[in-house]
XYZ file of C-alpha atoms in Angstrom:
532
model
C 0.000 0.000 0.000
C 1.164 3.499 -0.773
C 1.520 5.787 2.242
C -0.357 9.102 2.262
C 0.346 12.142 4.481
C -1.738 15.335 4.898
C -0.410 18.834 5.745
C -3.064 21.506 6.423
C -3.402 24.176 9.094
C -7.168 23.539 9.446
C -7.690 20.632 11.847
C -11.229 20.081 10.570
C -9.984 19.444 7.040
C -7.321 17.016 8.285
C -9.826 15.072 10.417
C -12.398 15.043 7.650
C -9.963 13.602 5.106
C -8.661 11.084 7.629
C -12.115 9.806 8.627
C -14.077 10.021 5.378
C -11.905 7.625 3.373
C -11.574 3.878 3.945
C -7.841 3.970 3.312
C -7.137 0.249 3.463
C -10.053 -0.586 1.201
C -8.820 1.933 -1.368
C -5.328 0.465 -1.235
C -3.594 3.209 0.767
C -2.074 3.625 4.226
C -2.769 6.913 6.026
C 0.486 7.535 7.903
C -0.469 10.840 9.603
C -0.765 14.605 9.256
C 0.771 17.941 10.329
C -0.552 21.537 10.744
C 2.187 23.314 8.765
C 5.244 22.721 6.649
C 7.785 23.299 9.363
C 6.335 20.599 11.615
C 5.728 18.334 8.629
C 9.362 18.161 7.493
C 10.749 15.880 10.275
C 7.649 13.679 10.006
C 8.124 13.351 6.243
C 11.671 12.150 6.849
C 10.443 9.724 9.507
C 7.349 8.343 7.752
C 8.624 8.539 4.139
C 5.166 8.925 2.550
C 4.679 8.025 -1.114
C 2.066 10.763 -1.613
C 2.020 14.134 0.170
C -1.171 16.228 0.167
C -0.528 19.796 1.298
C -2.412 23.074 1.547
C -0.760 26.216 0.177
C -1.703 28.914 2.720
C -0.253 27.852 6.096
C 1.645 29.680 8.875
C 5.380 29.278 9.509
C 6.060 27.411 6.237
C 3.522 27.382 3.428
C 2.827 24.548 1.006
C 4.929 25.898 -1.846
C 7.954 26.316 0.434
C 7.422 22.792 1.746
C 7.088 21.465 -1.799
C 10.329 23.106 -2.868
C 12.234 21.447 -0.005
C 10.642 18.023 -0.480
C 11.263 18.063 -4.246
C 14.956 18.713 -3.521
C 15.448 16.256 -0.665
C 13.015 13.458 -1.596
C 12.179 13.842 -5.313
C 10.350 10.493 -5.529
C 7.471 11.706 -3.316
C 4.401 12.668 -5.345
C 2.833 15.931 -4.203
C -0.803 17.039 -4.466
C -1.396 20.741 -3.791
C -4.738 21.868 -2.323
C -5.687 25.526 -2.328
C -8.711 27.578 -1.479
C -7.322 30.440 -3.501
C -8.264 30.319 -7.150
C -5.247 32.294 -8.265
C -3.269 31.402 -11.355
C 0.044 32.471 -9.794
C -0.226 29.639 -7.243
C -0.851 27.084 -9.974
C 2.086 28.432 -11.987
C 4.454 28.130 -9.047
C 3.156 24.651 -8.192
C 3.742 23.472 -11.760
C 7.226 24.988 -11.761
C 8.048 23.082 -8.587
C 6.942 19.840 -10.219
C 3.816 18.949 -8.214
C 1.863 15.961 -9.512
C -1.673 17.377 -9.076
C -3.216 20.758 -8.212
C -6.802 21.055 -6.942
C -9.089 23.652 -5.369
C -10.867 23.395 -2.027
C -13.363 22.182 -1.170
C -12.715 18.722 -2.599
C -15.011 15.755 -1.974
C -13.839 12.378 -0.713
C -14.763 10.812 -4.065
C -12.709 13.398 -5.973
C -9.749 12.937 -3.665
C -9.922 9.134 -3.981
C -10.032 9.458 -7.758
C -6.997 11.743 -7.675
C -5.088 9.386 -5.357
C -5.735 6.423 -7.662
C -4.582 8.483 -10.638
C -1.336 9.377 -8.861
C -0.899 5.785 -7.684
C -1.302 4.495 -11.237
C 1.242 7.012 -12.468
C 3.705 5.820 -9.813
C 3.182 2.192 -10.818
C 3.788 3.000 -14.472
C 6.970 4.916 -13.663
C 8.196 2.076 -11.493
C 7.500 -0.424 -14.253
C 9.364 1.682 -16.787
C 12.335 1.972 -14.459
C 12.263 -1.772 -13.807
C 12.157 -2.513 -17.509
C 14.915 -0.019 -18.053
C 17.243 -1.329 -15.362
C 20.403 -0.974 -17.329
C 24.143 -1.144 -17.027
C 26.580 1.287 -18.567
C 27.571 -1.367 -21.113
C 23.942 -2.051 -22.024
C 23.200 1.659 -22.468
C 26.213 2.199 -24.726
C 25.401 -0.943 -26.698
C 21.789 0.196 -27.163
C 22.931 3.636 -28.334
C 25.282 2.056 -30.864
C 22.589 -0.371 -31.984
C 19.945 2.340 -32.324
C 17.769 0.491 -29.793
C 17.056 3.326 -27.350
C 15.441 6.742 -27.801
C 16.961 10.024 -26.694
C 14.673 10.512 -23.668
C 15.203 6.977 -22.369
C 18.956 7.254 -22.948
C 19.166 10.492 -20.948
C 17.072 9.062 -18.094
C 19.112 5.848 -18.034
C 22.364 7.828 -18.015
C 21.037 9.871 -15.107
C 20.153 6.661 -13.269
C 23.739 5.458 -13.822
C 25.260 8.884 -12.947
C 26.864 8.716 -16.374
C 27.691 12.091 -18.006
C 26.336 11.509 -21.508
C 25.834 15.060 -22.733
C 28.339 16.502 -25.208
C 28.441 18.694 -28.284
C 29.873 15.979 -30.551
C 30.058 12.177 -30.571
C 32.196 9.722 -32.578
C 32.398 5.938 -32.376
C 35.686 4.021 -32.605
C 35.743 0.220 -32.830
C 38.981 -1.519 -31.795
C 39.309 -5.079 -33.099
C 42.023 -6.969 -31.189
C 43.501 -10.196 -32.549
C 46.146 -11.994 -30.469
C 49.243 -13.437 -32.091
C 49.568 -15.831 -29.128
C 46.604 -18.210 -28.731
C 47.501 -19.001 -25.110
C 46.118 -15.687 -23.832
C 42.524 -14.607 -23.329
C 41.444 -11.564 -25.406
C 38.995 -10.360 -22.711
C 41.759 -9.790 -20.167
C 43.886 -8.073 -22.805
C 41.144 -5.561 -23.669
C 40.807 -4.638 -20.005
C 44.530 -3.858 -20.032
C 44.114 -1.689 -23.122
C 41.637 0.646 -21.426
C 44.037 2.331 -18.951
C 46.543 2.979 -21.750
C 43.851 4.400 -24.027
C 42.781 6.636 -21.157
C 46.346 7.800 -20.530
C 47.001 8.605 -24.187
C 43.708 10.357 -24.918
C 43.466 14.048 -25.702
C 42.452 15.929 -22.515
C 39.540 17.482 -24.428
C 38.152 14.071 -25.443
C 36.280 11.816 -23.024
C 36.111 8.049 -23.563
C 33.087 5.901 -22.702
C 34.154 2.307 -23.463
C 32.365 -1.014 -23.504
C 33.513 -4.498 -24.507
C 31.270 -5.617 -27.356
C 32.658 -9.121 -27.850
C 35.691 -11.279 -27.078
C 37.705 -9.381 -29.683
C 36.066 -5.951 -29.949
C 36.230 -2.870 -27.781
C 33.946 0.066 -28.618
C 34.761 3.646 -27.618
C 32.165 6.403 -27.550
C 34.179 9.615 -27.847
C 32.621 12.772 -26.394
C 34.116 16.173 -27.101
C 33.274 19.840 -27.563
C 35.760 20.956 -30.232
C 36.422 19.892 -33.835
C 40.097 20.729 -33.441
C 40.868 18.203 -30.711
C 39.246 15.160 -32.299
C 41.035 15.142 -35.662
C 44.494 15.128 -34.052
C 43.464 12.484 -31.537
C 42.003 10.144 -34.182
C 45.163 10.485 -36.281
C 47.265 9.494 -33.262
C 44.905 6.632 -32.485
C 45.234 5.228 -36.013
C 49.008 5.659 -35.997
C 51.266 5.983 -32.987
C 48.879 4.728 -30.288
C 47.792 1.678 -32.307
C 51.399 0.661 -33.055
C 52.429 1.089 -29.408
C 49.552 -1.135 -28.276
C 50.397 -3.786 -30.865
C 54.056 -3.786 -29.800
C 53.309 -3.829 -26.057
C 50.685 -6.575 -26.103
C 51.883 -8.618 -29.098
C 48.615 -8.349 -30.967
C 47.129 -7.041 -34.202
C 44.676 -4.131 -33.958
C 42.238 -2.992 -36.616
C 40.415 0.304 -36.086
C 37.059 1.418 -37.436
C 36.178 5.099 -37.046
C 32.735 6.612 -37.628
C 31.688 10.147 -38.441
C 31.172 13.063 -36.091
C 27.590 13.355 -34.834
C 25.816 16.076 -32.845
C 22.831 14.142 -31.495
C 22.562 11.029 -29.348
C 20.564 9.317 -32.085
C 23.468 9.967 -34.450
C 25.671 7.617 -32.398
C 24.023 4.705 -34.212
C 25.019 6.196 -37.589
C 28.612 6.717 -36.417
C 28.699 3.122 -35.180
C 27.519 1.738 -38.538
C 30.164 3.802 -40.302
C 32.840 2.584 -37.871
C 31.814 -1.015 -38.631
C 32.123 -0.274 -42.344
C 35.492 1.397 -41.873
C 36.766 -1.540 -39.807
C 35.624 -4.000 -42.483
C 37.363 -2.078 -45.274
C 40.532 -1.667 -43.170
C 40.683 -5.415 -42.546
C 40.266 -6.182 -46.248
C 42.943 -3.606 -47.120
C 45.430 -5.172 -44.696
C 44.647 -8.652 -46.013
C 45.121 -7.430 -49.573
C 48.475 -5.840 -48.780
C 49.586 -8.940 -46.890
C 48.879 -10.980 -50.019
C 51.378 -8.816 -51.900
C 54.182 -10.557 -50.012
C 53.111 -13.838 -51.550
C 53.241 -12.480 -55.098
C 56.384 -13.295 -57.052
C 57.231 -9.808 -58.318
C 59.134 -9.247 -61.549
C 59.643 -6.364 -63.940
C 56.129 -6.820 -65.252
C 54.509 -6.090 -61.908
C 56.679 -3.085 -61.158
C 53.750 -0.840 -62.092
C 52.355 2.320 -60.592
C 48.777 3.584 -60.539
C 48.111 7.141 -59.434
C 45.491 6.177 -56.854
C 45.055 9.763 -55.644
C 44.046 10.924 -59.105
C 41.387 8.206 -59.245
C 40.027 9.188 -55.831
C 39.987 12.851 -56.833
C 38.076 11.991 -60.003
C 35.632 9.960 -57.914
C 34.988 13.084 -55.816
C 34.598 15.736 -58.495
C 34.831 14.012 -61.874
C 32.112 14.262 -64.494
C 30.471 11.103 -65.941
C 30.920 12.387 -69.506
C 34.712 12.438 -68.925
C 34.763 8.979 -67.360
C 35.965 6.960 -70.370
C 38.770 9.364 -71.240
C 39.971 9.507 -67.645
C 39.917 5.725 -67.204
C 41.855 5.186 -70.460
C 44.641 7.492 -69.267
C 44.575 6.233 -65.681
C 44.871 2.555 -66.663
C 47.450 3.138 -69.422
C 50.325 1.654 -67.296
C 48.449 -1.682 -67.265
C 48.137 -2.057 -71.042
C 51.031 -4.502 -71.313
C 50.279 -6.331 -68.067
C 49.746 -10.105 -68.317
C 46.616 -10.687 -66.218
C 46.775 -14.456 -66.588
C 50.292 -15.006 -65.245
C 50.250 -12.762 -62.155
C 47.846 -11.850 -59.369
C 49.474 -8.442 -58.948
C 46.694 -6.893 -61.029
C 44.135 -8.189 -58.525
C 46.140 -6.584 -55.724
C 46.218 -3.199 -57.483
C 42.513 -3.071 -58.366
C 41.388 -4.535 -55.046
C 43.417 -1.937 -53.134
C 41.991 0.843 -55.314
C 38.443 -0.478 -54.818
C 38.764 -0.569 -51.032
C 40.181 2.965 -50.872
C 37.362 4.164 -53.143
C 34.758 2.695 -50.803
C 36.501 4.249 -47.809
C 36.396 7.673 -49.476
C 32.762 7.184 -50.492
C 31.850 6.414 -46.873
C 33.486 9.663 -45.802
C 31.787 11.752 -48.485
C 28.296 10.297 -48.252
C 26.418 7.591 -46.383
C 26.830 4.286 -48.186
C 24.217 1.528 -48.158
C 24.178 -1.112 -45.451
C 25.285 -3.708 -48.020
C 28.737 -2.373 -48.877
C 30.273 -5.699 -47.846
C 28.170 -7.476 -50.464
C 29.189 -4.896 -53.073
C 32.882 -5.310 -52.279
C 32.673 -9.111 -52.376
C 30.941 -8.983 -55.749
C 33.534 -6.521 -57.099
C 36.404 -8.715 -55.899
C 34.884 -11.641 -57.789
C 34.721 -9.459 -60.898
C 38.377 -8.440 -60.532
C 39.432 -12.091 -60.401
C 37.754 -12.648 -63.779
C 39.742 -9.874 -65.529
C 41.899 -11.322 -68.312
C 42.798 -8.291 -70.408
C 43.232 -4.515 -70.355
C 39.754 -3.948 -71.827
C 38.230 -5.901 -68.916
C 40.237 -3.702 -66.535
C 38.985 -0.399 -67.991
C 35.416 -1.714 -68.071
C 35.715 -2.634 -64.394
C 37.032 0.814 -63.435
C 34.155 2.484 -65.289
C 31.688 0.233 -63.463
C 33.288 1.051 -60.098
C 32.924 4.782 -60.712
C 29.324 4.356 -61.880
C 28.419 2.317 -58.792
C 29.794 4.876 -56.334
C 28.321 7.800 -58.251
C 24.929 6.078 -58.105
C 25.305 5.866 -54.325
C 26.106 9.572 -54.251
C 23.054 10.375 -56.369
C 20.851 8.283 -54.065
C 21.971 10.402 -51.123
C 21.591 13.738 -52.904
C 18.645 15.929 -52.008
C 18.659 14.697 -48.422
C 20.030 18.027 -47.205
C 18.266 20.310 -49.687
C 16.612 22.336 -46.908
C 19.960 22.931 -45.206
C 21.594 23.925 -48.502
C 18.756 26.369 -49.172
C 19.228 27.889 -45.710
C 22.964 28.312 -46.316
C 22.414 29.963 -49.685
C 19.752 32.288 -48.289
C 22.024 33.276 -45.397
C 24.968 33.958 -47.727
C 22.718 36.018 -50.037
C 21.724 38.194 -47.061
C 25.093 38.462 -45.319
C 27.637 38.381 -48.168
C 28.548 42.046 -47.508
C 29.592 41.233 -43.931
C 33.354 40.673 -43.887
C 33.001 38.502 -40.767
C 30.871 35.830 -42.483
C 32.613 32.494 -41.951
C 31.960 28.779 -42.007
C 31.572 28.883 -38.235
C 28.937 31.649 -38.405
C 26.986 29.862 -41.147
C 27.096 26.516 -39.320
C 25.808 28.170 -36.140
C 22.925 29.671 -38.154
C 21.820 26.291 -39.595
C 22.653 24.412 -36.353
C 25.064 21.915 -37.916
C 28.713 21.423 -36.985
C 31.191 23.205 -39.297
C 32.870 19.976 -40.437
C 29.596 18.228 -41.252
C 28.138 21.280 -42.978
C 31.280 21.666 -45.090
C 31.021 18.020 -46.101
C 27.351 17.991 -47.083
C 27.513 21.358 -48.873
C 30.430 20.199 -51.030
C 28.719 16.871 -51.615
C 25.410 18.430 -52.656
C 26.662 21.407 -54.682
C 30.130 20.456 -55.917
C 31.486 23.664 -54.330
C 32.900 24.505 -50.943
C 31.030 27.108 -48.913
C 33.987 29.445 -49.396
C 33.747 29.068 -53.164
C 30.010 29.749 -53.069
C 30.458 32.825 -50.875
C 33.150 34.129 -53.224
C 30.925 33.445 -56.229
C 28.098 35.493 -54.712
C 30.414 38.350 -53.727
C 32.123 38.536 -57.127
C 28.744 38.315 -58.873
C 27.512 41.302 -56.854
C 30.752 43.137 -57.597
C 30.268 42.585 -61.347
C 26.791 44.019 -61.079
C 28.042 47.121 -59.243
C 30.891 47.612 -61.697
C 28.412 47.656 -64.562
C 25.615 49.690 -62.990
C 27.379 52.247 -60.776
C 30.285 54.643 -60.804
C 31.475 53.486 -57.395
C 35.223 53.284 -56.941
C 36.849 49.848 -56.563
C 37.388 50.211 -52.805
C 33.722 51.199 -52.353
C 32.538 48.156 -54.263
C 34.945 45.928 -52.326
C 33.454 47.174 -49.062
C 29.883 46.679 -50.308
C 30.503 43.018 -51.164
C 32.288 42.106 -47.949
C 35.967 42.913 -48.532
C 37.491 45.640 -46.355
C 40.842 45.222 -48.134
C 40.437 46.524 -51.700
C 43.797 45.077 -52.785
C 42.751 41.613 -51.647
C 39.384 42.085 -53.387
C 41.114 43.002 -56.667
C 43.296 39.890 -56.481
C 40.289 37.632 -55.834
C 38.327 39.332 -58.631
C 41.103 38.731 -61.152
C 41.651 35.116 -60.064
C 37.941 34.489 -60.487
C 37.178 36.379 -63.701
C 40.549 36.776 -65.405
C 40.171 40.582 -65.319
C 40.953 43.310 -62.842
C 37.875 45.282 -61.692
C 38.940 48.209 -63.914
C 39.426 45.943 -66.975
C 36.068 44.306 -66.384
C 34.310 47.668 -66.159
C 36.071 48.932 -69.304
C 35.693 45.851 -71.508
C 32.349 44.555 -70.336
C 32.685 41.479 -72.513
C 30.578 38.398 -72.200
C 33.765 36.366 -71.864
C 34.275 37.895 -68.445
C 31.241 36.090 -67.079
C 33.144 33.332 -65.305
C 31.006 30.415 -64.080
C 31.161 28.569 -60.786
C 33.558 25.986 -62.246
C 36.200 28.700 -62.569
C 36.190 29.455 -58.869
C 39.492 29.182 -57.047
C 39.685 28.227 -53.432
C 40.510 30.904 -50.921
C 40.971 30.431 -47.173
C 37.944 30.820 -44.907
C 38.842 33.255 -42.150
C 37.317 32.427 -38.786
């Protein structure tokens, strides 16, 4: 039975409530009453009621003061406020203090019983939810990574665990540990890794780890600055990983997900970390196979992998065939039937292409199936023509993935463009200012804007500014420094340099010639630094 306590300065009301309700029959235990808040406090601590019914207007300590103290010291107690004063200010304050119910005197026994049952039911439901949600730190982190828990439940569970979950950014790192000595247990090794990972972490990055399996450790990284995480992740992939492998005689494969701003984004980062880990493992296996290849002069070939990746990012489909012909030219004389070196080259290129695609845009959940299918295709290559056909197909596949993701951020892109159109004449406009306006982190905004438009935000801002400058040069007699100021450049010399780099003309030449050839398009934009 839930215990009920009454606090009211009118003895008649207390006696009436006590005697008019069959407490046991209704499923409650009446533990006692008090005439004011001051006398009630020690009794509340002694009796620990589940439900406290209190009047507002009382001497010494009124009901709102009592409520404020009880909510702080014993927040699980449900409070019902009674008042004979039909004033909205009392109700407002009661709601602010978190009371469960608010009612006006006089209240009948039937109404009070109904209210008590309502509060009792609410308590039962809350208890059931908490019971169902009894959770460990590991379970909470696993559910966040698996996308199995909502934001509200995650925050409440973290509070229950006294786990600081709130942060500006989140990133998932998966550490796959494979022992070179079968006599040791991987679970004990991963527990030894944790203190070292904690010691070597960036002071601005907090680690929340959990052991996912016998061979996998998952780190939820929390941080508040873009600057700290990039350096830390680079160290984790390089120096820290090698030190751990050397110290513990093991092989470590890392998978790193994207930066996310919301708790629900942790699941996305986890999926991307899984994908990154999978591609990293395949890459290492592929490079290990190179040691088994009997190299000769024929396999001493070089493919400019960076040029292929750059073309994947910004290349045009109508230039695909020409690019692939030039890119694969070193393989024209290669004997595909006598050596597996060609498989190594194309497999390595394929894996790096998928890694880049995962960074640029969200790939499908079946990338592993795609890679397996592509590896089977590579093994069937017998001539140079097969090779070029494969490379064209690889580009087409990844471009299709990019197209499938396009349009997802159209609203954000529209907001960015509208903001730039309004604020282009403000010299202080920066990536950081724009990202704050659209409520997306600078790094993520930069990525999706480039992905969706083919331009960086800096290039777009410059395009708008130079376009406005052209208009002013043609329609006004303003001097160059005046026009520079009007389009967001306080330094007229710098403006003139940017104008010429963009259009091929100085501002004076453009104004004098006024030729159509001076209308440079977005593809002619050069990159300039974004000043924060």
